[in-house]
C-alpha cells in the first residue's frame, strides 16, 4: 500500500481526507521494446489514453492500465512516444 504522507512532498493531493493522488501524467520514451513492437503483428503498438481508454500492447500500456485501475491513483494522461531503433547520445 502506498504511504500517501511520504509522497506528499512529491505529489499534490486533491483532498487531504482522500487518498487519491491527483494528475499523474505518464510519458513513455524508449526503443522497440517500449514501442510495443511485436514481430507477429509486424508493427509498433504504441499506446495512449483517449477518453479514458488505454490503447497499446507494450509494457508501458500495461503499467498505465495498472495505474488507472488503482483506486488510490489518478491517471490523467498517458502517451507512448517510443521509436524502434532509437537511442540517446549523451
Short mmCIF file of C-alpha atoms in Angstrom, two decimals:
data_model
loop_
_atom_site.label_atom_id
_atom_site.label_comp_id
_atom_site.label_asym_id
_atom_site.label_seq_id
_atom_site.Cartn_x
_atom_site.Cartn_y
_atom_site.Cartn_z
CA UNK A 1 0.00 0.00 0.00
CA UNK A 2 1.26 3.49 -0.84
CA UNK A 3 2.03 5.72 2.15
CA UNK A 4 0.45 8.96 0.94
CA UNK A 5 2.04 11.06 3.68
CA UNK A 6 5.53 10.21 2.42
CA UNK A 7 4.56 11.14 -1.14
CA UNK A 8 3.00 14.45 -0.10
CA UNK A 9 6.26 16.28 -0.89
CA UNK A 10 6.22 14.98 -4.48
CA UNK A 11 2.54 14.86 -5.48
CA UNK A 12 -0.36 17.20 -4.92
CA UNK A 13 -3.33 15.71 -3.07
CA UNK A 14 -6.87 16.50 -4.25
CA UNK A 15 -8.31 16.35 -0.76
CA UNK A 16 -6.34 15.69 2.41
CA UNK A 17 -9.15 13.37 3.58
CA UNK A 18 -8.91 11.46 0.31
CA UNK A 19 -6.04 9.13 -0.53
CA UNK A 20 -6.28 9.84 -4.26
CA UNK A 21 -3.15 11.34 -5.81
CA UNK A 22 -4.09 13.85 -8.47
CA UNK A 23 -2.91 14.34 -12.02
CA UNK A 24 -0.42 11.60 -12.88
CA UNK A 25 0.88 12.30 -16.38
CA UNK A 26 2.86 9.39 -17.83
CA UNK A 27 5.06 9.60 -20.95
CA UNK A 28 6.95 6.51 -22.13
CA UNK A 29 10.16 7.02 -24.11
CA UNK A 30 12.41 4.32 -25.49
CA UNK A 31 13.17 1.85 -28.26
CA UNK A 32 11.24 -1.04 -29.84
CA UNK A 33 10.54 -2.74 -26.51
CA UNK A 34 8.82 0.37 -25.18
CA UNK A 35 7.08 0.94 -28.54
CA UNK A 36 5.45 -2.46 -28.18
CA UNK A 37 6.96 -3.81 -31.39
CA UNK A 38 5.76 -7.35 -31.99
CA UNK A 39 7.15 -9.41 -34.88
CA UNK A 40 3.91 -11.41 -35.09
CA UNK A 41 1.88 -8.24 -35.59
CA UNK A 42 4.54 -6.56 -37.74
CA UNK A 43 4.19 -3.01 -36.48
CA UNK A 44 4.52 -0.92 -33.32
CA UNK A 45 1.69 -0.86 -30.83
CA UNK A 46 2.41 2.45 -29.10
CA UNK A 47 -0.43 3.42 -26.85
CA UNK A 48 -2.10 6.42 -25.31
CA UNK A 49 -5.01 7.43 -23.11
CA UNK A 50 -8.03 8.63 -25.08
CA UNK A 51 -11.42 9.22 -23.46
CA UNK A 52 -10.48 7.04 -20.51
CA UNK A 53 -9.38 4.09 -22.66
CA UNK A 54 -5.76 2.90 -22.78
CA UNK A 55 -4.51 1.51 -26.09
CA UNK A 56 -1.26 -0.27 -26.95
CA UNK A 57 0.31 -3.65 -26.29
CA UNK A 58 3.71 -2.67 -24.86
CA UNK A 59 4.64 -2.78 -21.21
CA UNK A 60 4.10 1.00 -20.80
CA UNK A 61 0.42 0.45 -21.65
CA UNK A 62 0.31 -2.37 -19.12
CA UNK A 63 1.75 -0.06 -16.46
CA UNK A 64 -0.70 2.70 -17.42
CA UNK A 65 -3.55 0.20 -17.02
CA UNK A 66 -2.32 -0.72 -13.56
CA UNK A 67 -2.12 2.96 -12.59
CA UNK A 68 -5.62 3.58 -13.93
CA UNK A 69 -7.13 0.60 -12.08
CA UNK A 70 -5.54 1.55 -8.75
CA UNK A 71 -8.20 3.28 -6.67
CA UNK A 72 -5.59 5.38 -4.83
CA UNK A 73 -4.13 6.86 -8.03
CA UNK A 74 -5.49 9.06 -10.81
CA UNK A 75 -4.03 8.72 -14.31
CA UNK A 76 -4.73 11.99 -16.14
CA UNK A 77 -2.62 11.47 -19.27
CA UNK A 78 -0.59 8.73 -20.94
CA UNK A 79 1.37 8.78 -24.20
CA UNK A 80 3.88 6.27 -25.54
CA UNK A 81 6.28 8.21 -27.77
CA UNK A 82 8.82 5.40 -28.24
CA UNK A 83 10.52 4.76 -31.59
CA UNK A 84 12.18 1.50 -32.65
CA UNK A 85 15.96 1.68 -33.17
CA UNK A 86 16.08 4.95 -31.26
CA UNK A 87 18.83 5.89 -28.83
CA UNK A 88 20.01 8.86 -26.85
CA UNK A 89 23.60 10.03 -27.24
CA UNK A 90 24.98 11.55 -24.08
#
